[in-house]
Tab-separated table of C-alpha atoms in Angstrom:
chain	number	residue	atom	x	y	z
A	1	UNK	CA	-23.080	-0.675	-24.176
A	2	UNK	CA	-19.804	-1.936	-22.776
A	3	UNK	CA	-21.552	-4.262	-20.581
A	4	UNK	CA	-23.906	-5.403	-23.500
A	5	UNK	CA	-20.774	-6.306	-25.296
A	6	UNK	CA	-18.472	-8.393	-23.210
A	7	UNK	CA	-21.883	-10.276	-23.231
A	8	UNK	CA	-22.671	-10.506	-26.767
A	9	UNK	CA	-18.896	-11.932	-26.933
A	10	UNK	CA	-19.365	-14.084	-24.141
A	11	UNK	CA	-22.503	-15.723	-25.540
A	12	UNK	CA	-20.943	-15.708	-29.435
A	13	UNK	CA	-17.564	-17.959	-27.088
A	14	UNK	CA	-19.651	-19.957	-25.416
A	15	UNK	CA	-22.158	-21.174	-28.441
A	16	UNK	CA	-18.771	-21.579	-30.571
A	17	UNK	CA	-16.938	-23.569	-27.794
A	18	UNK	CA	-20.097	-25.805	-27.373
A	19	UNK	CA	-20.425	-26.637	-31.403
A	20	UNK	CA	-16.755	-27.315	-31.783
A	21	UNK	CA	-17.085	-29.493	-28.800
A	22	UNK	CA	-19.925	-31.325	-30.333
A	23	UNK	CA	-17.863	-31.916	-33.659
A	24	UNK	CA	-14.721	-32.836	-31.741
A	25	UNK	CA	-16.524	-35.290	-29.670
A	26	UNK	CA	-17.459	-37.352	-32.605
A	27	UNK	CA	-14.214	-37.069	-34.155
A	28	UNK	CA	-12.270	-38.944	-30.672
A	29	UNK	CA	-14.820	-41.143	-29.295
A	30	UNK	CA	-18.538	-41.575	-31.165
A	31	UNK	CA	-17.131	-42.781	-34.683
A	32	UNK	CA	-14.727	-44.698	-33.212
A	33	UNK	CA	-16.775	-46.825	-31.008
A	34	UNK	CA	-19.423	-47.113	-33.671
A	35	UNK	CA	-16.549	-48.441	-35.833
A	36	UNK	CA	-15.274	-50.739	-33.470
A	37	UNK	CA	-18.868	-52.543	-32.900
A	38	UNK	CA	-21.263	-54.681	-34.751
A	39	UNK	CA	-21.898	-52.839	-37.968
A	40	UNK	CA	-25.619	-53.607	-37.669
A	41	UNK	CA	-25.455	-52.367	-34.394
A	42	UNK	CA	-23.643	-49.337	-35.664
A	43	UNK	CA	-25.778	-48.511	-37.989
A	44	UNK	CA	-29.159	-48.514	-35.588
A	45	UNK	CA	-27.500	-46.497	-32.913
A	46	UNK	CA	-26.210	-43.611	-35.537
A	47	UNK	CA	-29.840	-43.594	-36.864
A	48	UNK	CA	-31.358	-42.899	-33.303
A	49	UNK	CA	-28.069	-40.319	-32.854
A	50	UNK	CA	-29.176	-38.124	-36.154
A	51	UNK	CA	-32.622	-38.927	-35.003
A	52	UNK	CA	-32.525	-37.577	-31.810
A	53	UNK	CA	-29.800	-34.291	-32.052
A	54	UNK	CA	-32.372	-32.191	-33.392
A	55	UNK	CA	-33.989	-30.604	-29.988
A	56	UNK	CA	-33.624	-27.447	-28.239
A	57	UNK	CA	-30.303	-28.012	-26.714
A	58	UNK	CA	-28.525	-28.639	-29.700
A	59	UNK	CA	-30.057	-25.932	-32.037
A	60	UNK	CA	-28.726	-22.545	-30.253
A	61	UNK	CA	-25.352	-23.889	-30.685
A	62	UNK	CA	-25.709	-24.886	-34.264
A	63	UNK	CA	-27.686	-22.411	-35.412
A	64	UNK	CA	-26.978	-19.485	-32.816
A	65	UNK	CA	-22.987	-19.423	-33.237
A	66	UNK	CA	-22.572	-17.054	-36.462
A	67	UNK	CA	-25.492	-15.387	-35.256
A	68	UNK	CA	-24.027	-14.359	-31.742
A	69	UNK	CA	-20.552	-13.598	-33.383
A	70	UNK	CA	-22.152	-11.350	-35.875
A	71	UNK	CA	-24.298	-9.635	-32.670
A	72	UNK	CA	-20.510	-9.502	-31.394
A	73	UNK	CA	-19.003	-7.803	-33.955
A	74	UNK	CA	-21.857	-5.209	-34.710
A	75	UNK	CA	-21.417	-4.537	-30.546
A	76	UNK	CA	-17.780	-4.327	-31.174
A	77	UNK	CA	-17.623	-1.939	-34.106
A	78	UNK	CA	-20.494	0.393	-32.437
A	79	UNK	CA	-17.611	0.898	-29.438
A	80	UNK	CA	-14.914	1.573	-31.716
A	81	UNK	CA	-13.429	-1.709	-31.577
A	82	UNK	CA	-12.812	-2.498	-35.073
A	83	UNK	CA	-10.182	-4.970	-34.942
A	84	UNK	CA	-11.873	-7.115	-32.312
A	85	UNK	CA	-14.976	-6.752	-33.950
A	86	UNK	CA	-13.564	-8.074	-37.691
A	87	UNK	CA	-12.362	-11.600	-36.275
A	88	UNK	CA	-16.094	-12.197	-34.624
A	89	UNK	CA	-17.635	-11.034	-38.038
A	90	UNK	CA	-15.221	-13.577	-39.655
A	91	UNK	CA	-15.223	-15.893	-36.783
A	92	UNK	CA	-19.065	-16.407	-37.666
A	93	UNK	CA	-18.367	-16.582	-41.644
A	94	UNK	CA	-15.860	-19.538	-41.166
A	95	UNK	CA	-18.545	-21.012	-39.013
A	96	UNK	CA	-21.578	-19.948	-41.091
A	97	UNK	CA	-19.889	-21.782	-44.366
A	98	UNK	CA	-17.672	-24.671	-42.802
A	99	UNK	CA	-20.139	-25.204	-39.702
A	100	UNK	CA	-23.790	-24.705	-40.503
A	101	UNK	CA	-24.046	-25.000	-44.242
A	102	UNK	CA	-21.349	-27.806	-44.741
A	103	UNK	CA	-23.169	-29.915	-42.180
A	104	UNK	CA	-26.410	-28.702	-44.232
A	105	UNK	CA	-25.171	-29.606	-47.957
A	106	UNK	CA	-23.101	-32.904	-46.781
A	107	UNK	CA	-23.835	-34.249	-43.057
A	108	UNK	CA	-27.598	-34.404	-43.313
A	109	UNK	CA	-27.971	-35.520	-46.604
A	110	UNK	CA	-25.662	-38.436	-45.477
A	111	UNK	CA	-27.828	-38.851	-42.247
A	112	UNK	CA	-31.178	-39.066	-43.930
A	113	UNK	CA	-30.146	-41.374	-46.435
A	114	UNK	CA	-28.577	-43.573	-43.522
A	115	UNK	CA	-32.114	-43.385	-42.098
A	116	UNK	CA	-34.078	-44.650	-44.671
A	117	UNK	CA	-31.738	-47.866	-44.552
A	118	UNK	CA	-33.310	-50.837	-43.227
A	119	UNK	CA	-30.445	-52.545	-41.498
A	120	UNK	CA	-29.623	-56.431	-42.992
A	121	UNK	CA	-29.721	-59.355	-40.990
A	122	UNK	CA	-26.075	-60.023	-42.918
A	123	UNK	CA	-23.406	-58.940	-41.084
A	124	UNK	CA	-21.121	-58.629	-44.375
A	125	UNK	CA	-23.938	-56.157	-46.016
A	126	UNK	CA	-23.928	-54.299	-43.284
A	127	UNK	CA	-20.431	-53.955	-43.199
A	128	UNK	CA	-20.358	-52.710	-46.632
A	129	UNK	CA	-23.421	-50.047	-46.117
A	130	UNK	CA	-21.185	-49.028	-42.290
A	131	UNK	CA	-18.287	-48.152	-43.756
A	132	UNK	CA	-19.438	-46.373	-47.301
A	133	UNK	CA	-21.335	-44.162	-44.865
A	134	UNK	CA	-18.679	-43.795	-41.616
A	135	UNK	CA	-15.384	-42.939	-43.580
A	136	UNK	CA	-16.911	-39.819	-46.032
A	137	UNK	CA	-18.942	-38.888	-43.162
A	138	UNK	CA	-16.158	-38.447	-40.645
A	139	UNK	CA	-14.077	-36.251	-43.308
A	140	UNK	CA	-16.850	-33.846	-43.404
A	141	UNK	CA	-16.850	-33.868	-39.678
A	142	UNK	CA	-13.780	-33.410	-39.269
A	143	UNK	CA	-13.549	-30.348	-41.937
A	144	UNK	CA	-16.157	-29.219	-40.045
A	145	UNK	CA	-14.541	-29.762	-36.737
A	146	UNK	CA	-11.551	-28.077	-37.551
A	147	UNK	CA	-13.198	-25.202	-39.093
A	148	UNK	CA	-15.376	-24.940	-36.279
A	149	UNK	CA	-12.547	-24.888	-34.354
A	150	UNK	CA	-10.476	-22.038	-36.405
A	151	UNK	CA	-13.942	-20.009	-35.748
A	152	UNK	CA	-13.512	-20.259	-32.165
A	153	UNK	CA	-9.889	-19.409	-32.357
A	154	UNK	CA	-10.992	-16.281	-34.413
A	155	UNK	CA	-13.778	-14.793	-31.448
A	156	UNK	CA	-10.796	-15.745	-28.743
A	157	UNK	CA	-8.519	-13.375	-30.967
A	158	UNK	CA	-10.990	-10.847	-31.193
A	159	UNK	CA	-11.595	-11.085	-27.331
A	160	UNK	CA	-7.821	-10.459	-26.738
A	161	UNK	CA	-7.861	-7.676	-29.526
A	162	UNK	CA	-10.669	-5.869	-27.339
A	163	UNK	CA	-8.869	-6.322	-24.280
A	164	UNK	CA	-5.822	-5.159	-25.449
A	165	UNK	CA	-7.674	-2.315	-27.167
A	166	UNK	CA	-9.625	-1.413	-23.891
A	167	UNK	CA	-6.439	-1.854	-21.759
């Protein structure tokens, strides 16, 4: 079971890592190129981005994290672990609620309405749709990337909490 474990937490790391990463990357570099360009431009290539991020490498990260850190936990507890297994279990309810369903209830909303924009020849009125949809949408992200983030944190203190348990 031991065995079973360490991988249960290493999947439940690796998932989280790989979501926060994903956040974080549009946080430091996507938005702000986007920004930076022509908003009509912008505006097309974030359509083909939501358009395109829903495939099979990007769900078991989104969807798998609380689900591995739960599997973590419940492996965690059955050894006795109980401190260790407490920050995965909350690990994947910081992600489950500022992760999954905050990307749910605000991010995708704010996507599919961006897709059903037909983008104007007028620079200016493009402007104006860019940046009513880039500057709420990157506050969500980045709740949702630090969140994400404080998730990770959590599993790596539950790691250290089993290693320190297990000596």
């Amino acid at each position: 079971m031991k065995q079973v474990t360490i991988g249960l937490m290493s999947l439940a790391m690796l998932l989280s890592a790989l979501i926060f990463g994903f956040f974080y990357a549009w946080i430091c570099s996507t938005m702000w190129g986007l920004d930076a360009i022509d908003p009509r431009v912008a505006i097309e290539a974030m359509q083909g981005m939501n358009a395109s991020v829903r495939n099979g490498v990007f769900a078991p990260a989104f969807f798998g994290t609380p689900l591995a850190m739960w599997a973590a936990a419940l492996a965690l507890r059955s050894l006795g672990a109980r401190a260790a297994a407490v920050w995965f279990a909350l690990g994947g309810v910081v992600y489950f609620a500022g992760g999954l369903v905050l990307t749910m209830l605000v991010n995708v909303p704010m996507n599919e309405a961006l897709a059903l924009v037909a983008v104007p020849a007028d620079e200016a009125a493009a402007q104006a749709i860019w940046q009513g949809y880039s500057a709420p949408w990157q506050v969500w992200n980045i709740t949702r990337t630090v969140l994400s983030g404080v998730a990770f944190l959590m599993g790596l203190v539950g790691v250290f909490r089993f290693a320190a348990q297990k000596g």
